[in-house]
XYZ file of C-alpha atoms in Angstrom:
588
model
C 0.657 0.232 0.117
C 2.001 3.174 -1.147
C 0.126 6.487 -0.693
C 0.609 8.905 -3.335
C 1.100 12.627 -2.405
C -1.416 14.658 -4.373
C -0.219 17.380 -7.217
C -1.725 20.316 -5.157
C 0.472 19.174 -1.829
C 3.376 19.035 -3.642
C 3.354 21.865 -5.435
C 2.041 24.002 -2.235
C 5.079 22.337 -0.710
C 7.558 23.305 -3.361
C 6.357 27.359 -3.367
C 6.504 26.915 0.873
C 9.721 26.322 0.723
C 10.237 29.042 -2.634
C 8.864 31.387 0.077
C 11.153 30.523 3.206
C 13.490 31.267 1.158
C 12.856 34.506 -0.422
C 11.328 35.713 2.895
C 13.237 34.042 5.683
C 11.330 36.424 8.221
C 8.326 35.350 6.945
C 8.605 31.638 8.792
C 6.610 28.557 6.711
C 4.141 30.981 4.944
C 1.078 29.543 3.456
C 0.726 30.222 0.090
C -2.762 29.279 -0.289
C -2.963 27.335 -3.206
C -6.228 26.617 -5.258
C -7.428 25.447 -8.140
C -8.245 28.485 -11.075
C -9.721 28.517 -14.417
C -6.434 30.570 -15.504
C -3.520 27.746 -14.839
C -4.103 24.648 -12.992
C -3.481 26.201 -10.115
C -3.306 30.027 -8.809
C -1.683 30.910 -5.250
C -2.542 34.317 -3.609
C -0.899 34.187 -0.380
C 1.939 36.398 -1.525
C -0.209 39.429 -1.290
C -0.959 39.008 1.967
C 2.252 38.359 3.389
C 3.765 41.229 1.687
C 0.907 43.986 3.233
C 2.784 42.015 7.071
C 5.915 42.453 5.964
C 5.596 46.104 4.175
C 6.915 44.766 1.127
C 6.163 45.040 -2.859
C 3.787 41.964 -3.628
C 4.532 41.688 -7.939
C 8.452 42.248 -6.260
C 7.767 39.311 -3.245
C 6.009 36.977 -6.257
C 9.230 37.447 -8.528
C 11.776 36.424 -6.087
C 10.022 33.137 -5.224
C 9.775 32.224 -8.814
C 13.166 32.447 -9.553
C 13.794 30.741 -6.268
C 11.316 27.722 -8.179
C 12.864 25.510 -11.155
C 10.909 24.514 -13.884
C 11.366 21.319 -15.081
C 9.949 17.831 -14.011
C 7.041 18.658 -11.785
C 6.773 22.769 -12.670
C 6.045 23.698 -16.451
C 5.165 27.886 -15.987
C 5.519 30.283 -13.792
C 3.689 33.677 -14.146
C 2.825 36.167 -11.690
C 0.064 38.083 -12.648
C -2.324 41.234 -10.936
C -0.949 42.046 -7.816
C 1.152 39.383 -7.340
C -0.571 36.496 -7.506
C 0.701 33.466 -9.009
C -0.147 31.163 -11.947
C 1.536 27.957 -12.180
C 1.257 24.812 -14.892
C 2.149 21.782 -14.418
C 3.815 18.992 -17.080
C 1.904 16.972 -18.552
C 4.479 14.560 -17.567
C 3.776 15.147 -13.826
C 0.206 14.495 -13.964
C 0.003 11.260 -15.996
C 3.343 10.401 -13.296
C 1.396 10.535 -10.218
C -2.076 9.254 -11.918
C 0.238 5.846 -12.699
C 1.365 5.603 -9.355
C -2.155 6.042 -8.108
C -3.034 3.263 -10.548
C -0.212 1.060 -9.186
C -2.319 1.177 -5.651
C -5.726 -0.747 -3.994
C -6.317 2.020 -2.527
C -5.484 4.503 -5.388
C -2.927 6.079 -3.029
C -5.129 7.526 -1.106
C -3.576 7.589 2.759
C -4.636 6.740 5.721
C -5.614 8.844 8.794
C -2.366 10.117 10.395
C -4.405 9.219 14.110
C -7.564 7.438 13.624
C -8.961 6.987 16.302
C -12.884 4.855 17.466
C -15.718 6.405 16.114
C -19.331 5.606 17.409
C -21.909 5.920 14.794
C -25.873 6.375 15.712
C -27.567 5.601 12.764
C -31.091 4.311 11.574
C -33.078 4.392 14.348
C -36.542 2.588 14.012
C -38.632 1.684 16.129
C -40.280 -2.026 17.172
C -43.825 -2.535 16.362
C -43.670 0.962 14.048
C -43.651 0.781 10.839
C -40.646 2.886 8.738
C -41.583 5.642 6.943
C -39.602 8.282 5.060
C -38.403 9.930 7.910
C -36.195 6.991 8.477
C -34.415 6.867 5.250
C -32.202 9.904 6.003
C -30.817 9.147 9.093
C -29.805 5.462 8.000
C -28.479 6.712 3.655
C -26.226 9.532 6.074
C -25.068 6.915 8.660
C -24.389 3.829 6.472
C -22.143 6.240 3.819
C -20.172 8.080 7.060
C -19.766 4.304 8.339
C -17.753 3.421 5.175
C -16.156 6.899 4.551
C -14.705 6.661 7.949
C -13.305 3.081 8.541
C -11.815 3.620 4.824
C -9.527 5.988 5.406
C -8.759 3.819 8.516
C -10.600 4.672 11.849
C -12.409 2.337 13.734
C -16.130 2.865 13.691
C -18.703 1.287 15.958
C -22.130 0.816 14.687
C -24.969 1.578 16.901
C -28.671 1.910 15.900
C -30.375 3.186 18.793
C -33.847 1.546 18.437
C -37.313 2.777 20.423
C -37.496 -0.809 21.968
C -39.463 1.004 26.140
C -41.117 2.562 27.119
C -44.758 2.849 27.994
C -46.416 2.061 25.215
C -45.719 -1.629 25.752
C -47.723 -2.646 28.877
C -50.364 -2.310 26.537
C -48.897 -4.688 23.522
C -47.854 -6.842 26.200
C -50.997 -7.148 28.127
C -53.481 -7.445 24.722
C -50.804 -10.379 23.633
C -51.205 -12.028 27.121
C -54.583 -11.959 26.726
C -54.616 -12.499 22.660
C -51.530 -15.301 22.796
C -51.260 -17.061 19.328
C -51.528 -13.169 17.496
C -47.825 -13.172 17.042
C -47.430 -17.132 16.026
C -46.298 -18.252 12.687
C -48.311 -20.926 11.127
C -46.269 -23.993 10.421
C -43.617 -22.733 12.117
C -42.473 -20.971 8.389
C -40.467 -17.668 7.985
C -42.498 -14.395 7.283
C -41.916 -12.349 5.435
C -41.131 -8.270 6.325
C -44.285 -6.858 5.332
C -46.105 -9.977 7.216
C -44.807 -9.302 10.656
C -45.518 -5.438 9.932
C -48.860 -6.542 9.525
C -49.731 -8.562 12.791
C -47.657 -5.699 14.351
C -49.894 -3.071 12.943
C -53.147 -5.148 13.661
C -51.867 -5.650 16.890
C -51.272 -2.633 17.610
C -54.381 -0.973 16.379
C -56.867 -3.502 17.874
C -55.173 -2.688 22.145
C -55.132 0.889 20.814
C -58.949 0.642 20.823
C -59.362 -1.744 23.618
C -56.992 0.589 26.160
C -58.866 3.814 24.819
C -62.362 1.670 25.584
C -61.858 -0.612 28.696
C -60.525 0.719 31.519
C -60.264 -1.993 33.231
C -57.492 -2.710 30.434
C -55.748 0.183 30.635
C -55.147 -0.640 34.257
C -53.760 -3.608 33.245
C -51.658 -2.356 30.820
C -50.546 -0.073 33.091
C -49.474 -2.499 35.697
C -47.856 -4.491 32.915
C -45.644 -1.201 32.133
C -44.433 -1.704 35.948
C -43.096 -5.222 35.660
C -41.326 -4.954 32.351
C -39.172 -2.034 34.023
C -39.078 -4.480 36.937
C -37.639 -7.170 34.798
C -40.400 -9.732 35.121
C -39.318 -12.591 33.487
C -43.282 -13.324 31.347
C -43.281 -10.061 30.672
C -39.580 -9.960 29.184
C -40.391 -12.519 27.004
C -43.802 -11.054 25.693
C -41.009 -7.947 25.097
C -38.803 -9.854 23.145
C -41.371 -11.338 20.977
C -42.085 -7.805 19.850
C -38.222 -6.724 19.082
C -37.790 -10.104 17.346
C -40.814 -9.727 14.710
C -39.685 -6.430 14.553
C -36.499 -7.439 13.377
C -37.880 -9.632 10.883
C -39.140 -6.670 9.188
C -36.231 -3.676 9.990
C -33.914 -6.320 8.039
C -36.304 -6.583 5.315
C -36.389 -2.621 4.805
C -32.608 -2.103 5.269
C -32.396 -5.090 2.904
C -33.954 -4.011 -0.037
C -31.632 -0.285 1.016
C -28.914 -3.122 0.137
C -27.314 -2.125 4.258
C -25.919 -4.267 6.362
C -27.152 -4.136 9.575
C -26.283 -6.607 12.504
C -28.184 -7.952 15.456
C -25.093 -7.123 17.303
C -24.594 -3.255 16.558
C -28.511 -2.787 17.502
C -28.655 -1.607 21.364
C -31.841 -0.441 21.528
C -33.365 2.235 24.978
C -33.639 -1.086 26.485
C -29.613 -1.839 26.381
C -28.944 1.086 29.414
C -31.581 0.563 31.552
C -29.613 -0.968 34.203
C -27.246 1.747 34.318
C -30.166 4.768 34.408
C -30.259 5.004 38.155
C -25.573 4.958 38.691
C -26.301 8.029 35.466
C -28.860 9.832 38.046
C -26.702 9.150 41.082
C -23.349 10.596 39.693
C -25.030 13.609 37.938
C -26.544 14.884 41.053
C -23.497 13.357 43.303
C -20.936 15.909 41.014
C -23.718 18.728 41.188
C -24.473 18.142 37.460
C -28.513 17.541 38.134
C -30.339 19.174 41.082
C -34.048 18.399 42.454
C -36.473 20.670 41.176
C -39.719 20.331 41.588
C -38.975 16.787 42.773
C -37.595 15.709 39.336
C -33.871 15.628 38.908
C -32.757 18.282 36.360
C -29.842 20.014 34.797
C -30.073 24.006 34.073
C -28.312 26.365 31.515
C -27.873 29.744 31.104
C -28.346 29.928 27.333
C -31.791 27.969 26.835
C -34.738 29.301 27.898
C -38.947 28.901 27.266
C -41.189 30.798 25.628
C -42.043 32.585 29.055
C -38.535 33.182 29.446
C -38.323 30.796 32.687
C -34.938 28.464 32.541
C -35.988 25.335 30.376
C -34.126 22.215 31.905
C -33.007 18.878 30.502
C -35.165 16.479 33.148
C -33.117 13.809 33.404
C -35.429 11.864 35.763
C -39.769 12.388 36.189
C -40.927 13.286 39.621
C -42.617 9.861 38.991
C -39.245 8.272 39.316
C -39.602 7.478 35.841
C -37.022 8.114 32.968
C -37.022 10.389 30.320
C -35.160 10.320 26.854
C -31.718 12.427 28.712
C -31.459 9.621 31.077
C -30.889 6.448 28.814
C -29.041 9.128 25.878
C -26.715 9.851 28.057
C -26.403 6.571 29.862
C -25.515 5.892 25.945
C -22.660 8.083 25.989
C -20.970 6.405 29.238
C -21.171 3.306 27.526
C -19.653 4.599 24.301
C -16.551 6.557 26.480
C -15.584 4.145 29.272
C -16.708 0.767 27.773
C -16.233 1.328 24.188
C -13.317 3.381 24.461
C -14.749 5.692 21.687
C -13.233 9.326 20.847
C -15.497 10.822 19.041
C -19.388 10.228 19.030
C -21.574 10.572 15.754
C -25.438 10.936 16.413
C -27.736 11.768 13.089
C -30.516 12.345 14.388
C -33.267 14.750 12.610
C -32.284 18.682 12.594
C -35.301 19.178 15.504
C -33.755 17.366 18.231
C -30.966 19.719 18.292
C -31.946 21.202 21.239
C -31.881 18.111 22.851
C -29.200 16.961 22.246
C -26.936 20.332 22.968
C -28.700 20.071 26.311
C -27.397 16.586 26.674
C -23.739 16.996 24.963
C -23.285 19.873 27.555
C -24.378 17.694 30.537
C -22.405 14.760 29.990
C -19.413 17.827 29.039
C -20.048 19.145 32.490
C -20.343 15.649 34.022
C -16.768 14.740 32.471
C -17.379 12.602 30.465
C -16.848 14.298 27.282
C -13.811 16.930 27.035
C -11.097 17.985 24.633
C -9.827 14.535 24.207
C -13.911 12.869 23.028
C -15.819 14.291 21.299
C -19.760 14.761 20.461
C -21.548 15.616 17.100
C -24.781 15.587 15.817
C -24.980 15.055 12.240
C -28.058 17.147 11.874
C -29.714 16.512 9.080
C -33.440 17.847 7.676
C -36.584 16.866 6.883
C -37.568 15.025 3.253
C -39.694 17.188 1.440
C -42.976 16.507 -1.372
C -42.784 18.114 -4.851
C -44.264 21.020 -3.676
C -41.438 21.810 -0.823
C -44.000 20.812 2.134
C -42.981 17.660 4.438
C -43.862 14.439 2.603
C -46.908 13.280 3.304
C -49.097 11.090 1.072
C -52.525 12.289 -0.599
C -54.730 11.276 2.433
C -52.169 13.384 4.689
C -50.863 10.256 5.942
C -46.735 9.698 6.144
C -45.236 7.579 3.397
C -44.140 4.468 4.241
C -40.790 3.496 3.570
C -41.401 0.748 1.559
C -43.555 1.879 -0.518
C -40.880 4.637 -1.989
C -37.977 2.138 -1.834
C -40.034 -0.178 -4.556
C -41.596 2.769 -6.833
C -38.069 4.064 -6.778
C -37.374 0.022 -8.242
C -40.164 0.099 -10.805
C -39.531 3.851 -12.253
C -35.354 2.628 -12.362
C -36.448 -0.677 -14.121
C -38.188 1.043 -16.481
C -35.363 3.044 -17.522
C -32.651 0.154 -18.275
C -35.245 -1.580 -20.066
C -35.788 1.337 -22.183
C -31.800 1.905 -22.615
C -31.491 -1.973 -23.649
C -32.153 -0.877 -26.706
C -30.326 -4.062 -28.250
C -31.793 -6.374 -25.814
C -28.221 -7.405 -24.264
C -29.573 -7.923 -20.670
C -31.943 -10.570 -19.444
C -34.980 -10.262 -17.851
C -32.748 -11.212 -14.775
C -30.147 -8.095 -15.375
C -32.905 -6.122 -15.638
C -34.865 -6.288 -12.640
C -30.989 -6.442 -10.533
C -29.852 -3.433 -12.735
C -33.428 -1.805 -11.721
C -32.933 -2.326 -8.252
C -29.548 -1.101 -7.842
C -30.165 1.949 -10.575
C -33.491 2.284 -8.217
C -32.077 2.390 -4.486
C -29.004 4.453 -5.678
C -31.259 7.303 -7.199
C -32.866 7.302 -3.164
C -29.206 7.310 -1.747
C -27.965 10.078 -4.169
C -30.325 11.826 -3.815
C -30.192 12.296 -0.374
C -26.523 12.479 0.035
C -26.008 14.761 -2.562
C -27.802 17.710 -0.474
C -25.734 19.159 2.251
C -27.666 16.482 5.447
C -28.390 20.252 7.277
C -30.601 21.384 4.260
C -34.150 19.829 3.624
C -34.464 18.095 0.154
C -37.434 17.708 -2.624
C -38.055 13.875 -2.680
C -38.771 13.609 -6.343
C -38.648 10.116 -7.790
C -39.042 11.875 -11.833
C -36.049 13.748 -11.145
C -33.651 11.240 -9.048
C -33.878 8.460 -11.982
C -33.635 11.085 -14.872
C -29.987 10.384 -16.930
C -29.713 14.266 -17.053
C -28.194 16.300 -13.974
C -26.958 15.648 -10.916
C -27.587 12.534 -10.412
C -26.622 8.897 -9.557
C -27.904 7.298 -12.698
C -25.792 9.694 -14.296
C -22.909 8.647 -12.714
C -24.108 4.727 -13.094
C -23.854 5.171 -16.823
C -20.539 6.605 -17.182
C -18.800 4.267 -15.174
C -20.718 1.370 -17.192
C -19.750 3.373 -20.911
C -16.475 3.174 -19.308
C -16.120 -0.448 -18.944
C -17.750 -0.902 -22.619
C -15.420 1.203 -24.211
C -12.734 -1.725 -22.119
C -14.198 -3.783 -23.229
C -13.811 -3.319 -26.708
C -10.582 -2.251 -26.579
C -9.078 -5.661 -28.378
C -5.971 -6.037 -27.722
C -4.773 -2.542 -26.617
C -4.119 -2.250 -23.065
C -4.351 0.591 -20.680
C -0.961 1.698 -20.372
C 0.494 5.569 -18.733
C 2.351 7.380 -21.297
C 3.740 10.280 -19.084
C 5.746 11.420 -22.601
C 2.375 12.378 -24.260
C 0.898 15.515 -24.735
C -2.436 15.996 -23.070
C -5.670 17.693 -24.756
C -6.743 20.170 -22.672
C -9.500 17.833 -21.716
C -7.412 15.265 -20.592
C -5.266 17.261 -18.003
C -9.085 18.802 -16.700
C -9.800 15.054 -16.408
C -6.390 13.647 -14.407
C -6.218 17.190 -12.604
C -9.942 15.641 -10.916
C -8.796 12.582 -10.694
C -5.688 13.586 -8.558
C -7.916 15.262 -5.990
C -9.736 12.043 -4.940
C -7.772 11.973 -1.696
C -8.076 15.179 -0.735
C -11.727 15.380 -0.974
C -12.316 12.038 1.404
C -9.920 13.921 4.280
C -12.214 16.136 4.260
C -15.416 14.694 4.233
C -14.378 12.512 7.011
C -13.219 15.557 8.608
C -16.166 17.441 8.767
C -19.179 14.274 8.175
C -20.138 15.735 4.945
C -20.812 13.092 2.659
C -22.255 15.754 -0.228
C -18.478 16.874 -0.987
C -17.630 13.016 -1.807
C -21.048 13.399 -4.363
C -20.128 16.638 -5.685
C -16.803 15.590 -6.527
C -17.380 12.950 -8.577
C -20.850 14.203 -10.122
C -17.949 16.499 -11.371
C -15.789 13.840 -12.192
C -18.274 12.190 -14.403
C -18.919 15.425 -16.084
C -15.074 16.172 -17.063
C -15.302 12.083 -18.571
C -18.316 13.075 -20.212
C -16.067 16.666 -22.078
C -13.124 14.352 -22.424
C -15.028 11.263 -24.285
C -16.446 13.365 -26.530
C -13.670 14.923 -27.585
C -11.249 12.777 -27.136
C -11.662 9.608 -29.313
C -9.970 6.818 -26.624
C -9.936 3.965 -29.132
C -9.249 5.992 -32.728
C -6.891 7.903 -30.856
C -4.094 8.832 -33.305
C -0.926 6.959 -32.262
C -1.187 2.882 -30.434
C -0.128 5.017 -27.535
C -1.921 7.422 -27.126
C -4.808 5.013 -27.182
C -3.425 3.165 -24.513
C -2.963 6.065 -22.779
C -6.146 7.591 -22.766
C -7.709 4.216 -21.968
C -5.326 4.457 -18.916
C -7.047 7.508 -18.504
C -10.594 5.417 -18.636
C -9.935 3.151 -16.484
C -8.487 5.306 -13.398
C -11.824 7.682 -14.238
C -13.566 3.843 -13.632
C -11.748 2.504 -10.771
C -12.460 6.343 -8.799
C -15.549 6.661 -9.642
C -16.316 2.771 -8.244
C -14.694 3.614 -5.000
C -16.586 6.406 -4.432
C -20.079 5.508 -5.142
C -19.691 2.131 -2.656
C -18.833 4.959 -0.174
C -21.737 5.994 -0.332
C -23.582 2.616 -0.432
C -24.384 3.016 -3.923
C -23.828 0.391 -7.307
C -21.917 0.932 -10.275
C -22.961 -2.037 -12.577
C -20.817 -2.811 -15.620
C -23.637 -3.045 -18.420
C -26.745 -0.474 -18.612
């Protein structure tokens, strides 16, 4: 495994050295290098430096250029305007760097310097409740961050903090005890996720109706909550049946989303039960939490209700019951002390931001979070319908996630069938690719928007072949595979001695930025920046394909070099899409 320094970082280093040599008194100065449309790169750091040292920026720039030999890396450096440097690289340097990337399984992307352990809390469905469109973003964004961080060498622990505890279970369990065969599987055979969910829905509705109409049942249900919390074996066994039945359903949905959710990673609210008392005791003894009107509360100067009075975080209610805060704080203790995490990421709806801000601040005051251990809410916005309002069905119901996924697969399958003009694909292949394109379309639409923003769920747009969609990227990949299949005896090979066309240079320079893009995405938890990089890569490839004949290039060396550019592009697309959880089929 050889990590390959990017061209930008090599140029940056040479410039910094030349700056220090020209101006020893400047110490280590940043040349502020960025991509430019005038040349390959522009450096604007000299301006600020000359101001600081009261010198003439153009003179300083000229002095720096003198100390920068051209040759293997730098083709041309010109001083422009008030002291900017426009820098053009040699074609040889671009091809040689890409060849070094191509020789490595990881495309020369380095591992992070000091990898730690990150716990990512994502995909948190509720037991005995249907998953709806609101569950989509947490799952998709969380799964992408898991892949991206693992690729950089971070140890990632997945946690699915499912809603599997609380007062509604009294009602469900009591109903099941009184109607013992409601969750039985006929003849002991496997049930589908849909069947499991429809049994759960039926029990939920029936027990709710009884709870609302029958006072005696309501009392029995409330007593059952007490038994559940006390760990009564019969009650716990029935509760477990609801959890198990729900998992059949969850797994079917996650399977359709092409996500691996493992049993060991599901640690729901119930998983922290035994810690709640101690969490409260530690908070109270350390003075972080105080009793107020019988409840155990944490107060904050900057959190006030509409009446101007402080709004506390309630860790334990006045009736002795625990809210979400006690569970979330116990989970932090577990993740920091037992899982030895340095970073906790919570992929949770932005509407819960205040809750998490208070929970994290409480954990800091208690010493569970500190400068070495941080917690971050990767907050996401709402999924909107085409009309820009929160996504609902015509009847005003929340949209079931399964229905959306099925519809996306149906639409995408139609697109794949339509594009397969020469009938090269079998029905089975059309179905498989339709699924990969449909699920990819949904994930990409989510991941290509900054998580914090709301986004419009528009299936027509998502499965369109034009524009910033995963289908556009998947087709770019499939097109490259088609060229590589047709290349006959010609094999991809790097030829640093050749001159590059403008479209080849643009593609090559962008390919070289893959590692830097990933480092930025992993550092800021912003997967949309990876999606933007890949879309630009596919766009630059499309331009290259239109302007630079590959198999009909002028010389055999040029054919090999262009096949080489195709191959590195395909590998970068494939790796980048895989990190977003999206398949790149070889034929479409």
